[in-house]
Structure formats: structure tokens, C-alpha cells
Short mmCIF file of C-alpha atoms in Angstrom, two decimals:
data_model
loop_
_atom_site.label_atom_id
_atom_site.label_comp_id
_atom_site.label_asym_id
_atom_site.label_seq_id
_atom_site.Cartn_x
_atom_site.Cartn_y
_atom_site.Cartn_z
CA LYS X 59 161.63 26.23 99.99
CA VAL X 60 158.42 25.42 98.09
CA MET X 61 158.81 21.67 98.72
CA TYR X 62 159.43 22.20 102.44
CA GLU X 63 156.37 24.42 102.83
CA THR X 64 154.17 22.16 100.70
CA PHE X 65 155.06 18.97 102.56
CA THR X 66 154.76 20.75 105.92
CA LYS X 67 151.31 22.08 105.07
CA PHE X 68 149.75 19.00 103.47
CA SER X 69 151.36 16.12 105.40
CA ASP X 70 151.03 15.03 109.00
CA LYS X 71 154.62 13.76 108.95
CA LYS X 72 157.57 15.79 110.16
CA VAL X 73 159.73 17.42 107.46
CA ALA X 74 163.48 17.68 108.04
CA GLU X 75 164.72 21.23 108.48
CA TYR X 76 165.29 23.57 105.56
CA PRO X 77 167.72 24.26 103.86
CA PHE X 78 168.15 20.72 102.62
CA PRO X 79 171.71 19.28 102.57
CA ARG X 80 173.66 19.42 99.31
CA ILE X 81 175.52 16.15 98.71
CA PRO X 82 178.02 15.79 95.85
CA TYR X 83 177.32 12.78 93.64
CA GLU X 84 180.66 11.13 94.46
CA GLU X 85 180.02 11.45 98.20
CA ALA X 86 176.49 10.04 97.84
CA MET X 87 177.76 7.01 95.95
CA LEU X 88 180.43 6.37 98.59
CA LYS X 89 178.37 6.91 101.76
CA TYR X 90 175.01 5.61 100.58
CA GLY X 91 175.71 3.58 97.45
CA SER X 92 173.07 5.55 95.55
CA ASP X 93 172.47 8.92 93.95
CA LYS X 94 168.97 8.73 95.47
CA PRO X 95 169.88 8.15 99.13
CA ASP X 96 167.29 7.53 101.81
CA LEU X 97 168.63 9.67 104.64
CA ARG X 98 166.22 8.13 107.12
CA ASN X 99 168.56 5.14 107.16
CA PRO X 100 171.36 6.02 109.63
CA LEU X 101 173.84 3.46 108.25
CA GLU X 102 176.77 4.76 106.22
CA ILE X 103 179.24 3.01 103.94
CA LYS X 104 182.97 3.45 104.53
CA ASP X 105 185.91 2.81 102.21
CA VAL X 106 188.69 0.68 103.73
CA THR X 107 190.51 -0.34 100.57
CA SER X 108 193.83 1.09 101.77
CA ILE X 109 193.76 -1.14 104.86
CA PHE X 110 192.93 -4.31 102.94
CA GLU X 111 195.63 -3.70 100.34
CA LYS X 112 198.04 -4.95 103.04
CA ILE X 113 195.98 -8.03 103.93
CA ASP X 114 195.98 -11.23 101.88
CA ILE X 115 192.33 -12.18 101.54
CA LYS X 116 191.91 -13.77 98.13
CA VAL X 117 188.36 -12.58 97.45
CA PHE X 118 189.37 -8.99 98.32
CA ASN X 119 192.59 -8.83 96.29
CA GLY X 120 192.61 -6.11 93.64
CA LYS X 121 189.13 -4.89 94.59
CA ILE X 122 187.60 -1.88 96.27
CA VAL X 123 186.54 -2.76 99.82
CA ARG X 124 183.60 -1.04 101.49
CA THR X 125 182.12 -1.71 104.91
CA ILE X 126 178.91 -1.06 106.80
CA THR X 127 179.05 -1.05 110.59
CA LEU X 128 176.07 -2.17 112.65
CA PRO X 129 176.14 -0.48 116.07
CA ASP X 130 175.74 -3.15 118.78
CA GLY X 131 175.48 -5.75 116.04
CA ALA X 132 177.56 -8.32 117.92
CA THR X 133 174.45 -9.39 119.84
CA VAL X 134 172.45 -10.11 116.68
CA GLU X 135 171.92 -13.82 116.08
CA ARG X 136 173.91 -15.78 113.49
CA SER X 137 170.81 -16.48 111.41
CA PHE X 138 170.55 -12.76 110.59
CA TYR X 139 174.04 -12.78 109.05
CA ASP X 140 173.27 -15.95 107.12
CA GLY X 141 170.10 -14.34 105.84
CA MET X 142 171.96 -11.21 104.69
CA THR X 143 174.54 -13.38 102.92
CA GLU X 144 171.76 -15.24 101.15
CA PHE X 145 170.19 -11.91 100.13
CA ALA X 146 173.50 -10.64 98.73
CA ILE X 147 174.06 -13.78 96.65
CA GLU X 148 170.53 -14.43 95.43
CA GLU X 149 169.10 -10.90 95.09
CA CYS X 150 172.20 -8.79 94.42
CA LYS X 151 174.16 -11.44 92.47
CA ALA X 152 177.15 -10.94 94.77
CA LYS X 153 179.76 -13.66 95.18
CA GLY X 154 179.33 -13.54 98.94
CA LEU X 155 179.10 -11.23 101.95
CA ALA X 156 181.78 -11.28 104.63
CA TRP X 157 181.01 -10.15 108.16
CA ILE X 158 182.69 -9.86 111.54
CA LYS X 159 181.45 -9.40 115.10
CA ILE X 160 183.60 -7.57 117.64
CA LEU X 161 182.73 -9.24 120.92
CA GLU X 162 182.76 -7.60 124.34
CA ASP X 163 186.10 -9.21 125.20
CA GLY X 164 187.63 -7.66 122.06
CA GLU X 165 187.68 -10.91 120.06
CA TRP X 166 186.94 -10.61 116.33
CA GLN X 167 184.58 -13.39 115.28
CA GLY X 168 183.63 -14.23 111.71
CA PRO X 169 184.73 -15.94 108.50
CA ILE X 170 187.60 -13.54 107.69
CA ALA X 171 188.64 -12.53 111.24
CA LYS X 172 191.72 -14.78 111.27
CA PHE X 173 193.22 -12.93 108.29
CA ILE X 174 193.17 -9.48 109.92
CA ASP X 175 196.15 -8.70 112.16
CA GLU X 176 196.09 -6.51 115.26
CA ASP X 177 197.47 -3.38 113.59
CA SER X 178 194.94 -3.61 110.78
CA ARG X 179 192.13 -4.11 113.28
CA ASN X 180 193.12 -0.98 115.18
CA ALA X 181 193.44 1.02 111.95
CA PHE X 182 190.05 -0.22 110.81
CA MET X 183 188.28 0.73 114.04
CA GLU X 184 189.88 4.17 114.08
CA GLN X 185 189.06 4.88 110.42
CA THR X 186 185.45 3.69 110.55
CA GLY X 187 184.48 4.57 114.12
CA THR X 188 183.63 0.93 114.81
CA LYS X 189 183.70 -0.04 118.49
CA ILE X 190 183.56 -3.14 120.67
CA GLY X 191 180.10 -4.65 120.49
CA ASP X 192 179.55 -3.67 116.86
CA SER X 193 179.55 -5.84 113.77
CA ILE X 194 180.72 -5.14 110.23
CA PHE X 195 179.67 -6.23 106.76
CA PHE X 196 182.33 -6.21 104.04
CA ILE X 197 181.61 -5.62 100.35
CA ALA X 198 184.47 -6.15 97.88
CA GLU X 199 184.04 -5.54 94.17
CA HIS X 200 185.36 -3.49 91.28
CA LYS X 201 184.48 0.16 90.72
CA GLY X 202 181.05 0.61 89.19
CA ILE X 203 179.79 -2.54 90.93
CA VAL X 204 180.83 -2.05 94.54
CA GLU X 205 178.83 1.16 94.95
CA LYS X 206 175.53 -0.36 93.87
CA LEU X 207 176.12 -3.57 95.80
CA ALA X 208 176.98 -1.73 99.03
CA GLY X 209 173.93 0.47 98.54
CA GLU X 210 171.64 -2.54 98.22
CA ILE X 211 173.12 -4.11 101.37
CA ARG X 212 172.69 -0.82 103.27
CA LYS X 213 169.08 -0.53 102.13
CA GLU X 214 168.23 -4.12 103.11
CA LEU X 215 169.89 -3.76 106.52
CA GLY X 216 167.78 -0.68 107.17
CA ILE X 217 164.62 -2.61 106.33
CA ARG X 218 165.43 -5.81 108.23
CA LEU X 219 166.59 -3.96 111.34
CA GLU X 220 163.66 -1.51 111.14
CA LEU X 221 165.97 1.49 111.14
CA ILE X 222 163.86 3.59 108.77
CA ASP X 223 161.93 6.38 110.51
CA GLU X 224 158.57 6.33 108.75
CA SER X 225 157.41 9.50 110.51
CA ILE X 226 159.62 11.95 108.63
CA TYR X 227 160.45 13.26 105.17
CA LYS X 228 164.17 13.80 104.64
CA PHE X 229 165.15 15.80 101.58
CA CYS X 230 168.52 16.42 99.97
CA TRP X 231 170.04 17.82 96.81
CA ILE X 232 172.47 15.69 94.84
CA VAL X 233 174.91 17.94 92.97
CA ASP X 234 178.15 17.77 90.97
CA PHE X 235 177.18 14.88 88.73
CA PRO X 236 179.91 13.63 86.39
CA MET X 237 179.63 14.98 82.85
CA TYR X 238 180.89 11.74 81.27
CA GLU X 239 181.21 8.05 82.07
CA LEU X 240 182.63 4.93 80.50
CA ALA X 241 180.00 3.05 78.54
CA GLU X 242 179.87 -0.75 78.48
CA ASN X 243 181.84 -0.74 75.22
CA GLY X 244 184.67 1.14 76.95
CA LYS X 245 184.00 4.42 75.17
CA ILE X 246 183.33 7.74 76.87
CA ASP X 247 179.69 8.77 76.80
CA PHE X 248 177.51 11.40 78.47
CA CYS X 249 176.54 10.39 81.99
CA HIS X 250 173.19 12.14 82.36
CA ASN X 251 172.21 15.20 80.38
CA PRO X 252 174.36 16.04 77.32
CA PHE X 253 172.90 19.56 77.15
CA SER X 254 174.27 20.63 80.56
CA MET X 255 177.07 23.10 81.13
CA PRO X 256 180.36 21.49 82.14
CA GLN X 257 181.90 22.95 85.27
CA GLY X 258 185.00 24.82 84.15
CA GLY X 259 183.61 25.52 80.70
CA MET X 260 185.75 25.16 77.60
CA ASP X 261 188.97 25.04 79.62
CA ALA X 262 187.77 21.86 81.36
CA LEU X 263 186.77 20.27 78.05
CA LEU X 264 190.15 21.01 76.52
CA ASN X 265 192.47 20.28 79.43
CA LYS X 266 190.87 17.82 81.87
CA ASN X 267 190.37 14.09 81.73
CA PRO X 268 186.75 13.78 80.54
CA LEU X 269 185.97 11.45 83.43
CA ASP X 270 187.04 14.17 85.89
CA ILE X 271 184.73 16.85 84.47
CA LEU X 272 181.65 17.66 86.54
CA ALA X 273 178.38 19.07 85.23
CA TYR X 274 176.03 21.73 86.55
CA GLN X 275 173.31 19.17 87.23
CA TYR X 276 171.23 18.48 90.31
CA ASP X 277 168.50 16.18 91.63
CA MET X 278 166.10 16.67 94.52
CA VAL X 279 165.61 13.47 96.53
CA CYS X 280 163.20 12.63 99.34
CA ASN X 281 163.29 9.38 101.30
CA GLY X 282 165.17 7.61 98.52
CA VAL X 283 162.93 8.87 95.70
CA GLU X 284 163.99 11.36 93.03
CA LEU X 285 161.36 14.10 92.95
CA ALA X 286 162.91 16.54 90.51
CA SER X 287 166.03 17.18 88.48
CA GLY X 288 167.54 20.04 86.58
CA ALA X 289 170.67 21.60 85.18
CA VAL X 290 172.26 24.77 83.92
CA ARG X 291 171.75 24.43 80.18
CA ASN X 292 174.66 24.76 77.80
CA HIS X 293 174.08 28.33 76.67
CA LYS X 294 177.48 29.15 75.13
CA PRO X 295 177.81 28.47 71.39
CA GLU X 296 181.53 27.74 71.59
CA ILE X 297 180.88 24.88 74.02
CA MET X 298 177.89 23.37 72.22
#
């Protein structure tokens, strides 16, 4: 509560209500594409991989597919979509950025619209909450890349569409960080802090896949900036 009271007292901006939301790391990476999410940006990332497994789009095959829906985006001019595609390729080093508009008459318009059948369209709209008049950006990449790429697209959309509320501080806790990750050489390495306690203790270390073990670690984030971090230290000799 110290941060809430401090920001409330010394800033003329509004501070989002306390207690701050606790967001598991995995959820943050899925919904926001970052473990330092800016919650002032209302856009969220959705996973639609299961739908696109049944659709033959070459650039999507064998990849994780994430989407970002723009409410009422069907009225946004074509140059905006071209500009976002250019940003994805030049700034994010993506291979491209697919998009679709859902027009008022229900027509799907965009480079990949012809590949998506009626059943898949209905499943997509139900799963993501997309409606007529919206538009969608599609990000397809492998795990470890797709999260960051979708996060960069989400961030840029928020800036270009002026969706960020500059009058407020929005805090959150990021919790349940993974204990381990795969390093670039393919070996398992510590993800963040090697001196943290693993959730589940020795039993987790002995019996779980290392990549499934979570740590007692946390970060405090405000408006996309990490302000503090901490952990429960490994205090049991048999686990050290």
C-alpha cells in the first residue's frame, strides 16, 4: 500500500485502486506480450492457434497464432494497416503482419480472408469477442518469439491510436515466474533469480519437468515500467 499512498500524495494523476491486480507471468505474456504490461492500453492479445490448425495458410502452418482485435477498426483507413505492417517488418523484424476487417455487411476483407471458412470465422468471433465493424491483426510465430512480437504490435497500436490514458497510474504485480527456461544453446538454465524458492520445494525439483516449475518471485509494474522486484529466498539447505 506504500506505493499507492505515495503516488496518490505526490502526484496529480489518478492512481488505480488498491489492491493492485496479481497477474501470473504466463497470463501476462499471453494477454500483453510482456512481463511489464502497460495496463493503460485496453488492447489484449488472444490465442487462436487451435482454430488455425484446421486452416491451410502457409505462413501460419506449425506456428502459434495470436490476434489483437481493434474495436471499430473496420473504418480505419488502409494506410494505417500498411503502416503497421511496415512497422512489424522493419522495427520488429517480423516476416509480415496479416490483418482483416469485418465490414458492416459481414464481409471479411483482407489479405488472408479468402482462406478462412464460415465455421472458422464464427469460431474465431466467439472465442475472441470480435464483432462486426472490428478489425484484427494476426501474429504467427514460434514460442518464445510470438509473445514478444505480439507485445510490440500491441504497444505500437496503443500509441498510434492514442489509446493510452496519460492521466492515470496503473499498477500490477507479476507473479509465478518460471524457475527455469531453455537457453539459446538448448540447455536448461535459471530464468530469473537462481536463489529463489521453487514452488513445491524439493518434490517439484525431483518430480516435475524443470520447465513446469514456478518460482516464488514477483515484480511490481506501473504503466509498463518495472519499479521493484523480489522473491522468497531459498532458505532450506536441502534445496540449495
